[in-house]
């Protein structure tokens, strides 16, 4: 297939739904890891055409949703002392007391950029100003952010630094599988993350936990094909890594991106919003690049404290679905979000609100 419409073709979609129905032999819960996949599932009503024995559970793959409040609080403090650059979807994410949007309204210099290289350029143009890029996201975005640090070091741009909170998918899948309330029989892994990282880390997980993992794309045909491959494996008692997203993912991933990542970052324990700390689930700057760590350049006076009623942890682990949150569509809406999953374009709560009419407040 070459064109987008082919991945949304109703006839292909119906044929795949039929194949899934024929393969389904039991009640199975399949978790799609990525928020982009969740949005496709909701937008195209894919759960509705699956047999009732197959339940799609939404995973922790929304980068904005899993960024802890403490990072937002630090970014807000930095924005009072320096130029804080970030992507637009971070502006409305609630910290423990405020948001970057509010900080900007109160006079902070918060700038929306479309690439981390734009932030580096701002620093280059005005060497007297400290410029910080708020770098969040999975392995997909980490290489570009690492590249800015690599270039800043090479070009001697010393007024640039990174407030980073990158997260890695495989340790999160492992934490979900280790959780006592785990309900997952198979995974659809995120195609874009594997485009960068390849498939090897997932082989280890599939073997250790005896769980099928299908690396899957984002269009309806991709997702249904991923579900079908998963049900095929479950019906045969297999636990393999399969690559549905062959048009993008190679088993070794993107070697150039991985080299930059390896050069600048090393693995580190990481705090996830709603999930707590997961060992080796993030990155930190290597010693050589420590001078570009915004956390070491700025002082933070406030401790994060939250009284939020948001149950994003249960949503991100797939234990609950957004309509099960008492605030969903009532106190919490995209206009007035109480938690990150309602803000982000990849958040599960935002997807349910946008595509499930009956749940609108
Ligand atoms: S509906 Fe709002 S409060 Fe509830 S889990 Fe989602 S983001 Fe949090």
PDB file of C-alpha atoms in Angstrom, residues 17-168:
ATOM      1  CA  UNK A  17     -12.258  -7.431  11.663  1.00  0.00           C
ATOM      2  CA  UNK A  18     -13.587 -10.688  10.194  1.00  0.00           C
ATOM      3  CA  UNK A  19     -10.149 -12.346  10.457  1.00  0.00           C
ATOM      4  CA  UNK A  20      -9.859 -11.214  14.093  1.00  0.00           C
ATOM      5  CA  UNK A  21     -13.299 -12.636  14.872  1.00  0.00           C
ATOM      6  CA  UNK A  22     -12.304 -15.988  13.339  1.00  0.00           C
ATOM      7  CA  UNK A  23      -9.077 -16.112  15.364  1.00  0.00           C
ATOM      8  CA  UNK A  24     -10.538 -15.059  18.705  1.00  0.00           C
ATOM      9  CA  UNK A  25     -10.803 -18.074  20.967  1.00  0.00           C
ATOM     10  CA  UNK A  26     -11.027 -16.462  24.395  1.00  0.00           C
ATOM     11  CA  UNK A  27     -11.385 -13.144  26.221  1.00  0.00           C
ATOM     12  CA  UNK A  28      -8.220 -11.140  25.590  1.00  0.00           C
ATOM     13  CA  UNK A  29      -7.078  -7.693  26.618  1.00  0.00           C
ATOM     14  CA  UNK A  30      -4.667  -6.023  24.237  1.00  0.00           C
ATOM     15  CA  UNK A  31      -2.874  -2.828  25.220  1.00  0.00           C
ATOM     16  CA  UNK A  32      -1.967  -0.254  22.590  1.00  0.00           C
ATOM     17  CA  UNK A  33       1.047   1.500  24.042  1.00  0.00           C
ATOM     18  CA  UNK A  34       0.950   4.744  22.090  1.00  0.00           C
ATOM     19  CA  UNK A  35      -1.440   7.653  22.565  1.00  0.00           C
ATOM     20  CA  UNK A  36      -1.533   8.168  18.783  1.00  0.00           C
ATOM     21  CA  UNK A  37      -2.923   4.641  18.437  1.00  0.00           C
ATOM     22  CA  UNK A  38      -5.503   5.370  21.156  1.00  0.00           C
ATOM     23  CA  UNK A  39      -6.701   8.398  19.206  1.00  0.00           C
ATOM     24  CA  UNK A  40      -7.046   6.319  16.013  1.00  0.00           C
ATOM     25  CA  UNK A  41      -8.982   3.633  17.897  1.00  0.00           C
ATOM     26  CA  UNK A  42     -11.392   6.235  19.260  1.00  0.00           C
ATOM     27  CA  UNK A  43     -11.627   8.303  16.106  1.00  0.00           C
ATOM     28  CA  UNK A  44     -12.433   5.358  13.835  1.00  0.00           C
ATOM     29  CA  UNK A  45     -14.496   3.423  16.415  1.00  0.00           C
ATOM     30  CA  UNK A  46     -12.239   0.372  16.090  1.00  0.00           C
ATOM     31  CA  UNK A  47     -13.247  -1.170  19.433  1.00  0.00           C
ATOM     32  CA  UNK A  48     -16.833  -1.282  18.168  1.00  0.00           C
ATOM     33  CA  UNK A  49     -16.037  -3.542  15.197  1.00  0.00           C
ATOM     34  CA  UNK A  50     -14.020  -6.042  17.242  1.00  0.00           C
ATOM     35  CA  UNK A  51     -15.566  -9.145  18.797  1.00  0.00           C
ATOM     36  CA  UNK A  52     -16.772  -8.478  22.358  1.00  0.00           C
ATOM     37  CA  UNK A  53     -14.085 -10.847  23.695  1.00  0.00           C
ATOM     38  CA  UNK A  54     -11.330  -8.434  22.598  1.00  0.00           C
ATOM     39  CA  UNK A  55     -10.832  -5.388  24.788  1.00  0.00           C
ATOM     40  CA  UNK A  56      -8.374  -2.692  23.794  1.00  0.00           C
ATOM     41  CA  UNK A  57      -6.685  -1.143  26.817  1.00  0.00           C
ATOM     42  CA  UNK A  58      -4.948   2.208  26.542  1.00  0.00           C
ATOM     43  CA  UNK A  59      -1.351   2.369  27.697  1.00  0.00           C
ATOM     44  CA  UNK A  60       1.127   4.961  28.964  1.00  0.00           C
ATOM     45  CA  UNK A  61       2.335   6.149  25.551  1.00  0.00           C
ATOM     46  CA  UNK A  62       1.375   9.809  25.731  1.00  0.00           C
ATOM     47  CA  UNK A  63       4.599  11.734  26.423  1.00  0.00           C
ATOM     48  CA  UNK A  64       2.872  14.795  27.814  1.00  0.00           C
ATOM     49  CA  UNK A  65       0.672  12.680  30.114  1.00  0.00           C
ATOM     50  CA  UNK A  66       3.561  10.865  31.778  1.00  0.00           C
ATOM     51  CA  UNK A  67       5.700  13.957  32.396  1.00  0.00           C
ATOM     52  CA  UNK A  68       5.647  14.494  36.173  1.00  0.00           C
ATOM     53  CA  UNK A  69       4.280  17.668  37.686  1.00  0.00           C
ATOM     54  CA  UNK A  70       7.657  18.400  39.284  1.00  0.00           C
ATOM     55  CA  UNK A  71       9.173  18.987  35.810  1.00  0.00           C
ATOM     56  CA  UNK A  72       6.409  21.445  34.966  1.00  0.00           C
ATOM     57  CA  UNK A  73       7.027  23.176  38.298  1.00  0.00           C
ATOM     58  CA  UNK A  74      10.749  23.426  37.515  1.00  0.00           C
ATOM     59  CA  UNK A  75      10.024  24.721  34.008  1.00  0.00           C
ATOM     60  CA  UNK A  76       7.748  27.397  35.463  1.00  0.00           C
ATOM     61  CA  UNK A  77      10.461  28.474  37.915  1.00  0.00           C
ATOM     62  CA  UNK A  78      13.047  28.576  35.128  1.00  0.00           C
ATOM     63  CA  UNK A  79      10.716  30.657  32.949  1.00  0.00           C
ATOM     64  CA  UNK A  80      10.963  33.431  35.550  1.00  0.00           C
ATOM     65  CA  UNK A  81      14.750  33.532  35.122  1.00  0.00           C
ATOM     66  CA  UNK A  82      15.401  32.553  31.485  1.00  0.00           C
ATOM     67  CA  UNK A  83      13.814  32.049  28.079  1.00  0.00           C
ATOM     68  CA  UNK A  84      11.912  28.772  28.321  1.00  0.00           C
ATOM     69  CA  UNK A  85      11.266  27.084  24.966  1.00  0.00           C
ATOM     70  CA  UNK A  86       8.916  24.168  24.533  1.00  0.00           C
ATOM     71  CA  UNK A  87       6.404  22.536  22.211  1.00  0.00           C
ATOM     72  CA  UNK A  88       2.889  24.006  22.287  1.00  0.00           C
ATOM     73  CA  UNK A  89       1.225  20.979  23.888  1.00  0.00           C
ATOM     74  CA  UNK A  90       3.149  21.531  27.138  1.00  0.00           C
ATOM     75  CA  UNK A  91       1.680  24.988  27.784  1.00  0.00           C
ATOM     76  CA  UNK A  92      -1.624  23.927  29.331  1.00  0.00           C
ATOM     77  CA  UNK A  93      -0.404  20.874  31.220  1.00  0.00           C
ATOM     78  CA  UNK A  94      -1.028  21.491  34.914  1.00  0.00           C
ATOM     79  CA  UNK A  95       1.951  21.601  37.266  1.00  0.00           C
ATOM     80  CA  UNK A  96       1.184  21.325  40.958  1.00  0.00           C
ATOM     81  CA  UNK A  97       0.116  24.969  41.238  1.00  0.00           C
ATOM     82  CA  UNK A  98       0.169  26.573  37.823  1.00  0.00           C
ATOM     83  CA  UNK A  99       0.957  25.979  34.141  1.00  0.00           C
ATOM     84  CA  UNK A 100       3.407  27.444  31.635  1.00  0.00           C
ATOM     85  CA  UNK A 101       0.443  29.223  30.029  1.00  0.00           C
ATOM     86  CA  UNK A 102      -0.287  30.986  33.320  1.00  0.00           C
ATOM     87  CA  UNK A 103       3.408  31.755  33.823  1.00  0.00           C
ATOM     88  CA  UNK A 104       3.501  33.365  30.382  1.00  0.00           C
ATOM     89  CA  UNK A 105       0.407  35.421  31.193  1.00  0.00           C
ATOM     90  CA  UNK A 106       2.228  36.605  34.322  1.00  0.00           C
ATOM     91  CA  UNK A 107       5.192  37.835  32.281  1.00  0.00           C
ATOM     92  CA  UNK A 108       7.514  34.840  31.918  1.00  0.00           C
ATOM     93  CA  UNK A 109       9.302  34.458  28.591  1.00  0.00           C
ATOM     94  CA  UNK A 110       7.821  31.149  27.423  1.00  0.00           C
ATOM     95  CA  UNK A 111       8.260  30.485  23.707  1.00  0.00           C
ATOM     96  CA  UNK A 112       6.662  27.785  21.577  1.00  0.00           C
ATOM     97  CA  UNK A 113       9.077  26.230  19.093  1.00  0.00           C
ATOM     98  CA  UNK A 114       8.579  23.598  16.408  1.00  0.00           C
ATOM     99  CA  UNK A 115      11.993  21.972  16.798  1.00  0.00           C
ATOM    100  CA  UNK A 116      14.580  21.885  19.590  1.00  0.00           C
ATOM    101  CA  UNK A 117      16.999  23.305  17.018  1.00  0.00           C
ATOM    102  CA  UNK A 118      14.867  26.497  17.038  1.00  0.00           C
ATOM    103  CA  UNK A 119      15.643  26.844  20.758  1.00  0.00           C
ATOM    104  CA  UNK A 120      19.347  26.390  20.059  1.00  0.00           C
ATOM    105  CA  UNK A 121      19.110  29.092  17.397  1.00  0.00           C
ATOM    106  CA  UNK A 122      17.474  31.495  19.879  1.00  0.00           C
ATOM    107  CA  UNK A 123      20.394  30.881  22.256  1.00  0.00           C
ATOM    108  CA  UNK A 124      22.902  31.412  19.457  1.00  0.00           C
ATOM    109  CA  UNK A 125      21.309  34.717  18.427  1.00  0.00           C
ATOM    110  CA  UNK A 126      21.364  36.189  21.930  1.00  0.00           C
ATOM    111  CA  UNK A 127      24.337  34.860  23.929  1.00  0.00           C
ATOM    112  CA  UNK A 128      23.503  37.116  26.913  1.00  0.00           C
ATOM    113  CA  UNK A 129      20.209  35.330  27.529  1.00  0.00           C
ATOM    114  CA  UNK A 130      19.966  31.905  29.147  1.00  0.00           C
ATOM    115  CA  UNK A 131      17.787  29.662  26.971  1.00  0.00           C
ATOM    116  CA  UNK A 132      16.322  26.381  28.219  1.00  0.00           C
ATOM    117  CA  UNK A 133      14.510  23.795  26.144  1.00  0.00           C
ATOM    118  CA  UNK A 134      11.933  21.710  27.994  1.00  0.00           C
ATOM    119  CA  UNK A 135      12.604  18.312  26.445  1.00  0.00           C
ATOM    120  CA  UNK A 136      10.026  15.605  27.107  1.00  0.00           C
ATOM    121  CA  UNK A 137       8.950  12.518  25.231  1.00  0.00           C
ATOM    122  CA  UNK A 138       9.864   8.956  24.373  1.00  0.00           C
ATOM    123  CA  UNK A 139      12.828   7.590  22.439  1.00  0.00           C
ATOM    124  CA  UNK A 140      11.286   9.176  19.330  1.00  0.00           C
ATOM    125  CA  UNK A 141      12.085  12.754  20.336  1.00  0.00           C
ATOM    126  CA  UNK A 142      15.153  12.147  22.485  1.00  0.00           C
ATOM    127  CA  UNK A 143      17.708  11.964  19.604  1.00  0.00           C
ATOM    128  CA  UNK A 144      16.797  15.436  18.254  1.00  0.00           C
ATOM    129  CA  UNK A 145      17.097  16.888  21.744  1.00  0.00           C
ATOM    130  CA  UNK A 146      20.407  15.103  22.259  1.00  0.00           C
ATOM    131  CA  UNK A 147      21.573  16.597  18.975  1.00  0.00           C
ATOM    132  CA  UNK A 148      21.043  20.156  20.274  1.00  0.00           C
ATOM    133  CA  UNK A 149      23.322  19.440  23.231  1.00  0.00           C
ATOM    134  CA  UNK A 150      25.901  17.837  20.952  1.00  0.00           C
ATOM    135  CA  UNK A 151      25.845  20.897  18.680  1.00  0.00           C
ATOM    136  CA  UNK A 152      25.838  23.380  21.573  1.00  0.00           C
ATOM    137  CA  UNK A 153      28.972  21.718  22.920  1.00  0.00           C
ATOM    138  CA  UNK A 154      30.669  21.691  19.511  1.00  0.00           C
ATOM    139  CA  UNK A 155      29.764  25.315  18.763  1.00  0.00           C
ATOM    140  CA  UNK A 156      30.447  26.643  22.281  1.00  0.00           C
ATOM    141  CA  UNK A 157      26.850  27.840  22.840  1.00  0.00           C
ATOM    142  CA  UNK A 158      27.108  27.978  26.606  1.00  0.00           C
ATOM    143  CA  UNK A 159      23.841  29.855  27.299  1.00  0.00           C
ATOM    144  CA  UNK A 160      21.793  26.850  26.111  1.00  0.00           C
ATOM    145  CA  UNK A 161      20.622  24.020  28.371  1.00  0.00           C
ATOM    146  CA  UNK A 162      18.091  21.226  28.502  1.00  0.00           C
ATOM    147  CA  UNK A 163      15.446  20.555  31.134  1.00  0.00           C
ATOM    148  CA  UNK A 164      14.891  16.979  30.056  1.00  0.00           C
ATOM    149  CA  UNK A 165      12.453  14.319  31.122  1.00  0.00           C
ATOM    150  CA  UNK A 166      12.690  11.632  28.498  1.00  0.00           C
ATOM    151  CA  UNK A 167      11.085   8.265  29.061  1.00  0.00           C
ATOM    152  CA  UNK A 168      11.747   4.812  27.622  1.00  0.00           C
TER     153      UNK A 168
END
